[in-house]
Short mmCIF file of C-alpha atoms and ligand atoms in Angstrom, two decimals:
data_model
loop_
_atom_site.label_atom_id
_atom_site.label_comp_id
_atom_site.label_asym_id
_atom_site.label_seq_id
_atom_site.Cartn_x
_atom_site.Cartn_y
_atom_site.Cartn_z
CA MET A 15 17.05 9.18 17.90
CA SER A 16 14.87 6.27 18.12
CA SER A 17 11.24 6.35 16.91
CA THR A 18 8.74 4.38 19.22
CA VAL A 19 6.83 1.81 17.54
CA HIS A 20 3.82 0.38 19.76
CA PHE A 21 2.85 -3.31 19.23
CA ALA A 22 -0.19 -5.55 20.05
CA SER A 23 0.44 -9.16 19.05
CA ALA A 24 -2.48 -11.16 17.03
CA ARG A 25 -2.10 -13.92 19.52
CA ASP A 26 -4.95 -14.08 21.87
CA ASP A 27 -2.80 -13.58 24.85
CA LYS A 28 -4.79 -11.13 26.70
CA GLY A 29 -8.37 -12.28 26.36
CA ILE A 30 -9.19 -9.01 24.58
CA SER A 31 -9.98 -8.68 20.91
CA LEU A 32 -7.64 -7.14 18.25
CA ALA A 33 -10.03 -4.28 18.03
CA GLU A 34 -9.67 -3.42 21.55
CA LYS A 35 -5.84 -3.74 21.45
CA LEU A 36 -5.78 -1.47 18.50
CA SER A 37 -7.54 0.98 20.65
CA ARG A 38 -5.16 0.92 23.39
CA ILE A 39 -1.92 1.30 21.35
CA TYR A 40 -3.73 4.00 19.52
CA ASP A 41 -3.65 5.87 22.69
CA ARG A 42 -0.34 4.88 23.80
CA ALA A 43 1.30 5.99 20.65
CA GLY A 44 -0.30 9.37 21.17
CA LEU A 45 -2.10 9.45 17.82
CA GLY A 46 -5.09 11.29 19.27
CA GLY A 47 -2.59 14.09 19.63
CA CYS A 48 -2.77 14.52 15.78
CA ILE A 49 -6.25 15.52 15.95
CA ALA A 50 -7.98 18.81 17.11
CA ARG A 51 -11.68 19.29 17.60
CA GLY A 52 -13.23 20.28 14.56
CA ASP A 53 -10.56 18.84 12.29
CA LEU A 54 -11.56 17.10 8.85
CA VAL A 55 -9.67 14.09 9.49
CA ALA A 56 -8.60 11.68 6.25
CA ILE A 57 -8.69 8.00 7.25
CA LYS A 58 -6.37 6.62 4.56
CA VAL A 59 -7.33 3.29 3.70
CA HIS A 60 -7.18 0.66 0.87
CA VAL A 61 -10.67 -0.95 0.47
CA GLY A 62 -9.20 -3.95 -1.42
CA GLU A 63 -9.71 -4.87 -4.96
CA PRO A 64 -12.87 -6.86 -5.60
CA GLY A 65 -11.94 -10.60 -5.41
CA ASN A 66 -9.07 -9.94 -2.72
CA LEU A 67 -10.10 -10.61 0.81
CA ALA A 68 -6.61 -9.81 2.47
CA PHE A 69 -7.38 -5.96 3.12
CA VAL A 70 -7.53 -4.52 6.62
CA PRO A 71 -10.75 -5.63 8.06
CA PRO A 72 -13.41 -2.79 8.16
CA GLN A 73 -14.26 -3.43 11.64
CA LEU A 74 -10.44 -2.28 12.63
CA VAL A 75 -10.83 0.91 10.87
CA LYS A 76 -14.00 1.61 12.90
CA VAL A 77 -11.68 1.71 16.03
CA VAL A 78 -9.89 4.57 14.41
CA VAL A 79 -13.10 6.23 13.34
CA ASP A 80 -14.63 6.31 16.64
CA LYS A 81 -11.38 7.48 18.19
CA VAL A 82 -11.64 10.77 15.69
CA ILE A 83 -15.27 11.06 16.39
CA ALA A 84 -14.59 11.08 20.42
CA ALA A 85 -12.05 13.88 19.77
CA GLY A 86 -14.61 16.13 18.36
CA ALA A 87 -13.44 15.85 14.58
CA THR A 88 -15.12 14.65 11.62
CA PRO A 89 -13.47 11.53 10.14
CA PHE A 90 -13.65 10.17 6.30
CA LEU A 91 -12.33 7.07 4.97
CA THR A 92 -10.44 7.72 1.69
CA ASP A 93 -8.27 6.21 -1.03
CA ALA A 94 -7.28 7.52 -4.45
CA ASN A 95 -8.21 5.91 -7.90
CA THR A 96 -5.87 3.21 -9.32
CA LEU A 97 -3.66 3.50 -12.53
CA TYR A 98 -4.86 0.34 -13.83
CA THR A 99 -8.36 -0.67 -14.72
CA GLY A 100 -10.47 -2.89 -12.29
CA GLY A 101 -12.73 -2.25 -9.37
CA ARG A 102 -11.25 0.98 -8.20
CA SER A 103 -10.14 2.85 -11.28
CA ASN A 104 -12.70 5.68 -11.21
CA GLY A 105 -14.95 7.23 -8.42
CA ALA A 106 -17.95 5.39 -9.24
CA VAL A 107 -16.63 1.58 -9.29
CA HIS A 108 -14.34 2.77 -6.34
CA ALA A 109 -17.35 3.61 -4.08
CA ARG A 110 -19.23 0.54 -4.97
CA SER A 111 -15.86 -1.61 -4.31
CA ALA A 112 -15.70 -0.19 -0.83
CA VAL A 113 -19.13 -0.87 0.04
CA LEU A 114 -19.02 -4.48 -1.47
CA ASN A 115 -15.81 -5.05 0.58
CA GLY A 116 -17.40 -3.81 3.88
CA PHE A 117 -16.25 -0.31 4.06
CA GLY A 118 -19.95 0.97 4.11
CA TYR A 119 -21.21 3.74 6.65
CA ALA A 120 -23.11 1.11 8.48
CA VAL A 121 -20.05 -0.92 9.17
CA THR A 122 -17.39 1.75 9.66
CA GLY A 123 -19.33 4.72 10.82
CA ALA A 124 -17.89 7.16 8.38
CA PRO A 125 -18.39 8.05 4.66
CA PHE A 126 -15.88 6.79 2.15
CA ILE A 127 -14.62 9.62 -0.24
CA VAL A 128 -12.87 8.95 -3.26
CA ALA A 129 -9.79 11.32 -2.81
CA ASP A 130 -8.94 12.38 -6.59
CA GLY A 131 -12.69 12.27 -7.53
CA LEU A 132 -14.67 10.76 -10.31
CA THR A 133 -11.99 10.55 -12.78
CA GLY A 134 -8.87 10.58 -10.95
CA HIS A 135 -8.03 14.12 -11.88
CA ASP A 136 -8.84 16.01 -8.72
CA SER A 137 -5.23 16.78 -7.10
CA VAL A 138 -3.18 19.38 -5.32
CA THR A 139 0.37 20.02 -6.66
CA VAL A 140 2.67 19.96 -3.74
CA PRO A 141 6.10 21.24 -3.59
CA ILE A 142 8.49 18.68 -2.06
CA GLU A 143 12.53 18.44 -1.54
CA GLY A 144 12.99 15.32 -3.20
CA VAL A 145 16.24 13.90 -5.07
CA LEU A 146 14.28 12.78 -8.08
CA LEU A 147 11.17 14.86 -7.75
CA LYS A 148 10.42 18.50 -6.67
CA GLU A 149 6.51 18.23 -6.78
CA ALA A 150 3.94 15.98 -6.21
CA LEU A 151 0.29 15.45 -7.22
CA ILE A 152 -1.82 14.54 -4.22
CA ALA A 153 -5.15 13.59 -4.37
CA SER A 154 -7.42 16.71 -3.09
CA ALA A 155 -9.30 15.04 -0.27
CA VAL A 156 -5.90 14.10 1.33
CA ALA A 157 -4.13 17.20 0.70
CA ARG A 158 -6.92 19.31 2.05
CA ALA A 159 -7.64 17.15 5.13
CA ASP A 160 -6.35 19.02 8.36
CA ALA A 161 -5.09 15.57 9.77
CA MET A 162 -4.66 11.98 8.81
CA ILE A 163 -4.44 8.56 10.17
CA VAL A 164 -2.96 6.16 7.71
CA VAL A 165 -4.34 2.60 8.18
CA SER A 166 -2.02 0.21 6.13
CA HIS A 167 -2.30 -3.61 5.37
CA PHE A 168 1.34 -4.69 5.79
CA LYS A 169 2.01 -7.51 2.92
CA GLY A 170 4.42 -8.10 -0.04
CA HIS A 171 4.36 -6.11 -3.38
CA GLY A 172 5.58 -7.34 -6.81
CA LEU A 173 7.44 -4.04 -7.58
CA ALA A 174 8.16 -2.61 -4.04
CA GLY A 175 8.95 -5.81 -2.14
CA PHE A 176 6.46 -4.84 0.53
CA GLY A 177 3.63 -2.44 0.81
CA GLY A 178 2.95 -0.62 4.22
CA ALA A 179 2.85 2.87 5.61
CA ILE A 180 5.19 4.60 2.90
CA LYS A 181 3.41 2.93 0.02
CA ASN A 182 0.00 3.75 1.39
CA LEU A 183 1.24 7.47 1.29
CA GLY A 184 3.17 7.78 -1.69
CA MET A 185 1.24 5.47 -4.15
CA GLY A 186 -2.01 5.40 -2.37
CA CYS A 187 -2.28 9.29 -1.90
CA ALA A 188 -1.19 10.48 -5.29
CA CYS A 189 -3.76 10.95 -8.31
CA ARG A 190 -3.66 8.81 -11.22
CA LYS A 191 -1.04 11.18 -12.86
CA GLY A 192 1.02 11.00 -9.78
CA LYS A 193 0.95 7.25 -9.64
CA GLN A 194 1.86 7.26 -13.46
CA ILE A 195 4.96 9.57 -12.71
CA GLN A 196 5.98 7.00 -9.89
CA HIS A 197 5.76 3.98 -12.15
CA SER A 198 7.29 5.65 -15.44
CA ASP A 199 10.50 3.26 -15.51
CA VAL A 200 8.16 0.36 -15.50
CA LYS A 201 8.26 -1.10 -18.90
CA PRO A 202 7.30 -4.78 -18.79
CA ARG A 203 8.55 -7.55 -21.21
CA VAL A 204 6.49 -10.31 -22.54
CA ARG A 205 7.91 -13.89 -22.26
CA ALA A 206 6.55 -15.32 -25.55
CA ASP A 207 7.45 -18.86 -24.47
CA ARG A 208 5.03 -18.50 -21.73
CA CYS A 209 2.22 -16.59 -23.31
CA ILE A 210 -1.08 -18.63 -23.85
CA SER A 211 -2.63 -15.95 -26.00
CA CYS A 212 -5.41 -15.59 -23.46
CA ARG A 213 -5.70 -11.56 -24.35
CA ARG A 214 -6.14 -10.57 -20.59
CA CYS A 215 -3.42 -8.16 -20.79
CA TYR A 216 -4.52 -6.93 -24.14
CA ARG A 217 -8.05 -6.12 -22.64
CA ALA A 218 -6.64 -4.42 -19.46
CA CYS A 219 -3.92 -2.33 -21.02
CA PRO A 220 -5.24 1.47 -20.55
CA ALA A 221 -2.59 2.51 -23.06
CA SER A 222 -3.38 0.15 -25.83
CA ALA A 223 0.18 -0.60 -25.69
CA ILE A 224 -0.24 -4.39 -26.28
CA SER A 225 -0.78 -5.97 -29.39
CA MET A 226 -1.72 -9.70 -30.24
CA ALA A 227 -0.46 -9.70 -33.73
CA GLY A 228 1.24 -13.30 -34.58
CA GLY A 229 -1.12 -14.57 -31.78
CA LYS A 230 1.28 -13.71 -28.96
CA ALA A 231 1.06 -10.41 -26.87
CA SER A 232 3.90 -7.95 -27.36
CA ILE A 233 4.29 -4.54 -25.80
CA SER A 234 5.06 -1.20 -27.55
CA PRO A 235 7.59 0.48 -25.32
CA ASP A 236 6.74 3.84 -26.74
CA SER A 237 3.08 3.61 -25.90
CA CYS A 238 3.62 1.79 -22.67
CA ILE A 239 3.01 4.30 -19.44
CA GLY A 240 4.50 1.78 -17.11
CA CYS A 241 1.27 1.16 -15.03
CA GLY A 242 2.25 -2.45 -14.59
CA GLU A 243 -1.37 -3.67 -15.05
CA CYS A 244 -0.61 -6.43 -17.46
CA VAL A 245 1.95 -7.65 -14.80
CA VAL A 246 -0.82 -8.06 -12.32
CA TRP A 247 -3.42 -9.47 -15.00
CA CYS A 248 -1.26 -12.23 -16.61
CA ARG A 249 -1.77 -15.12 -14.46
CA ASN A 250 0.99 -17.20 -16.63
CA GLY A 251 3.89 -15.36 -15.57
CA ALA A 252 4.38 -14.32 -19.26
CA ILE A 253 4.74 -10.60 -18.38
CA ARG A 254 7.58 -9.44 -15.88
CA PRO A 255 8.80 -5.85 -14.96
CA ASN A 256 11.82 -4.92 -16.90
CA TRP A 257 14.26 -5.60 -14.17
CA ASP A 258 17.34 -4.25 -16.07
CA GLU A 259 16.09 -0.58 -15.99
CA GLY A 260 16.55 -0.05 -12.40
CA ALA A 261 12.79 0.42 -12.24
CA PRO A 262 12.06 -1.22 -8.65
CA GLY A 263 14.79 1.09 -7.10
CA ASN A 264 13.61 4.34 -8.76
CA LEU A 265 9.73 3.57 -8.21
CA GLN A 266 10.51 2.95 -4.60
CA ARG A 267 12.47 6.18 -4.35
CA ARG A 268 9.71 8.26 -6.16
CA MET A 269 7.14 6.69 -3.95
CA ALA A 270 8.95 7.83 -0.90
CA GLU A 271 9.12 11.33 -2.33
CA TYR A 272 5.67 11.30 -2.87
CA ALA A 273 4.88 10.11 0.88
CA LEU A 274 6.67 13.40 1.64
CA GLY A 275 4.18 15.27 -0.53
CA ALA A 276 1.10 13.52 1.07
CA VAL A 277 2.17 14.49 4.77
CA ALA A 278 3.24 18.12 3.67
CA GLY A 279 1.27 20.94 5.39
CA LYS A 280 -0.16 19.06 7.87
CA GLY A 281 2.44 20.13 10.60
CA GLY A 282 2.97 16.37 11.89
CA LYS A 283 -0.72 15.80 12.26
CA VAL A 284 -0.31 12.49 10.60
CA GLY A 285 -0.45 9.17 12.80
CA TYR A 286 0.01 5.51 11.62
CA VAL A 287 -1.51 2.15 12.00
CA ASN A 288 0.03 -1.04 10.39
CA VAL A 289 -2.00 -4.06 10.36
CA ALA A 290 0.38 -7.21 9.82
CA ILE A 291 -2.07 -10.09 9.49
CA ARG A 292 -3.07 -12.10 6.38
CA ILE A 293 0.56 -10.98 5.13
CA SER A 294 -0.06 -11.96 1.51
CA PRO A 295 2.68 -12.23 -1.06
CA ASP A 296 1.36 -9.64 -3.05
CA CYS A 297 -0.67 -6.32 -2.83
CA ASP A 298 -4.31 -5.86 -2.11
CA CYS A 299 -4.73 -4.32 -5.70
CA GLY A 300 -4.53 -7.84 -7.20
CA PRO A 301 -7.98 -9.55 -7.84
CA VAL A 302 -6.90 -12.39 -5.65
CA ASN A 303 -5.08 -13.03 -2.45
CA ASP A 304 -2.53 -16.02 -2.03
CA VAL A 305 -2.00 -17.78 1.05
CA PRO A 306 -0.13 -15.68 3.63
CA VAL A 307 3.60 -16.03 3.81
CA VAL A 308 3.93 -15.91 7.46
CA GLY A 309 1.56 -16.09 10.37
CA ASP A 310 -0.58 -13.34 11.67
CA ILE A 311 1.95 -11.01 13.70
CA GLY A 312 -0.27 -8.23 14.98
CA ILE A 313 -0.83 -4.30 14.78
CA MET A 314 1.48 -1.50 15.27
CA THR A 315 0.99 2.02 15.65
CA SER A 316 3.79 5.25 15.76
CA LEU A 317 3.97 8.67 14.64
CA ASP A 318 6.75 7.77 12.11
CA PRO A 319 5.96 5.86 8.93
CA VAL A 320 9.53 4.77 8.34
CA ALA A 321 9.97 3.16 11.73
CA ILE A 322 6.73 1.34 11.59
CA ASP A 323 7.48 -0.27 8.25
CA ARG A 324 11.07 -0.94 9.53
CA ALA A 325 9.62 -2.72 12.36
CA CYS A 326 6.98 -4.57 10.46
CA SER A 327 9.51 -5.62 7.84
CA ASP A 328 11.96 -7.15 10.46
CA MET A 329 9.20 -9.09 12.26
CA VAL A 330 8.12 -10.53 8.99
CA VAL A 331 11.68 -11.57 8.04
CA ALA A 332 12.08 -13.02 11.59
CA ALA A 333 9.02 -15.07 11.12
CA SER A 334 8.95 -18.56 9.97
CA GLY A 335 7.57 -19.20 6.42
CA VAL A 336 3.80 -20.80 6.15
CA PRO A 337 3.90 -24.34 4.86
CA GLY A 338 2.06 -24.48 1.45
CA SER A 339 2.76 -20.64 0.97
CA ALA A 340 4.93 -19.07 -1.56
CA CYS A 341 7.59 -18.85 1.29
CA GLN A 342 7.23 -22.39 2.51
CA HIS A 343 10.96 -23.14 2.24
CA ALA A 344 12.20 -19.94 3.55
CA GLY A 345 13.48 -20.48 7.39
CA GLN A 346 13.49 -18.18 10.20
CA SER A 347 15.53 -15.04 9.49
CA ASP A 348 15.34 -15.64 5.63
CA ASP A 349 14.02 -12.58 3.72
CA LYS A 350 10.34 -13.37 2.98
CA PHE A 351 9.78 -10.60 0.59
CA LYS A 352 13.01 -11.54 -1.46
CA ALA A 353 11.91 -15.20 -1.53
CA VAL A 354 8.88 -13.96 -3.43
CA HIS A 355 10.15 -10.98 -5.12
CA LYS A 356 13.60 -12.08 -6.15
CA HIS A 357 14.50 -8.95 -8.00
CA VAL A 358 13.46 -6.20 -5.65
CA ASP A 359 15.38 -4.75 -2.95
CA TRP A 360 12.61 -3.59 -0.60
CA SER A 361 15.16 -1.82 1.78
CA VAL A 362 15.52 0.99 -1.07
CA GLN A 363 12.29 2.59 0.13
CA LEU A 364 13.12 2.74 3.85
CA ALA A 365 16.59 3.97 3.02
CA HIS A 366 15.46 6.67 0.60
CA ALA A 367 12.48 7.86 2.86
CA GLU A 368 14.98 8.16 5.62
CA ALA A 369 17.50 10.06 3.50
CA ILE A 370 14.73 12.33 2.42
CA GLY A 371 13.66 13.12 6.11
CA LEU A 372 10.31 11.31 6.00
CA GLY A 373 11.49 9.18 9.27
CA SER A 374 13.90 6.92 10.97
CA GLN A 375 14.67 3.33 10.41
CA ASP A 376 16.05 3.52 14.01
CA TYR A 377 13.25 2.30 16.21
CA VAL A 378 12.20 0.91 19.60
CA VAL A 379 9.23 -1.56 20.09
CA GLU A 380 6.93 -0.86 23.19
CA LYS A 381 4.79 -3.94 23.57
CA LEU A 382 1.26 -3.89 24.82
CA SER A 383 1.32 -4.93 28.28
S1 LIG B 3 -2.25 -12.29 -20.23
FE1 LIG B 3 -0.15 -13.18 -20.38
S2 LIG B 3 -0.68 -15.16 -21.15
FE2 LIG B 3 -2.46 -13.64 -21.47
S3 LIG B 3 -2.16 -12.81 -23.57
FE3 LIG B 3 -1.13 -11.54 -22.12
S4 LIG B 3 1.09 -12.21 -21.92
FE4 LIG B 3 -0.16 -13.89 -22.83
S1 LIG B 4 1.77 -2.39 -21.18
FE1 LIG B 4 2.51 -0.52 -20.29
S2 LIG B 4 0.51 0.47 -20.29
FE2 LIG B 4 0.04 -1.31 -21.02
S3 LIG B 4 -0.72 -2.49 -18.98
FE3 LIG B 4 1.49 -3.04 -19.32
S4 LIG B 4 2.66 -1.61 -18.01
FE4 LIG B 4 0.38 -0.66 -18.53
#
């Protein structure tokens, strides 16, 4: 059976703001039905790494906050700490980054609570019926919330091809150890001919797996925990994931299985908002964001995380590449994510999520009229 995805265009086609459009398609998708009076409601966000400006604007998140309050429930914004070091790697810096990027109470109307606590250890072990995994380590504030609205920025991603609702659930709701489990196959390699010995990767590696002996970076596979941080921090393309080990596929499959863990126990009280604007080629976890690869598309809402991601990915593929972007040579119907992340088959996360019962790739779009 098809899942319904509600869509509001980013075009100023109705003389109403994007926030008002979100309000309307929130109601039309029945997201309010996920929430009962008195519920503690997690609004899962990604506040953006400091320096990155592509994340979902906090003014749109406030629309969801207001809906939850109007339903007589208590909302809180939440995200789990990152595996890599940076502006969101522990509860203290994460909370500070949230405020710096505009996710303070004065803007959103809800507190930001780091889901897995000060050091990323606060988690609940959730049994799951996955193919690769039988349990998921879900950040406590997510696991203990009565209901959840998942607000995701839809954009590209270096290891998963794209990031949307499934990634926001699977990777975004996992505690740090859970993130490491999902990344465990990603053991990057250094291309010595491209290494300029800047030591950025060496300073960033949380496992001390990188040596600068001989002047060039080299990675010890035995020490590497596969977090991928060095890939993000190397600006010279000298460190790439080891595509020979099937890493991207398994990462996506584990991510989908962790998404099952994130929604477990909520009795279907989870709704999804995908914001497909500022569609950067890479994730909001990077310290910079590149030029969008396609123009702004709009906002979608659904009760199905697989359907909403499938619908978004189909719209991105169908759009024209933006001149001057990483997709400037990609034409209409060319795969924009594949054009940027050549080694990644992003369809894996959708197919696996569907196979394990997270949702359906079969969807119908209801446009805001
Ligand atoms: S960040 Fe890249 S260029 Fe700099 S030392 Fe590491 S591998 Fe070499
Ligand atoms: S070498 Fe391994 S552990 Fe160190 S940053 Fe890179 S992926 Fe992470």
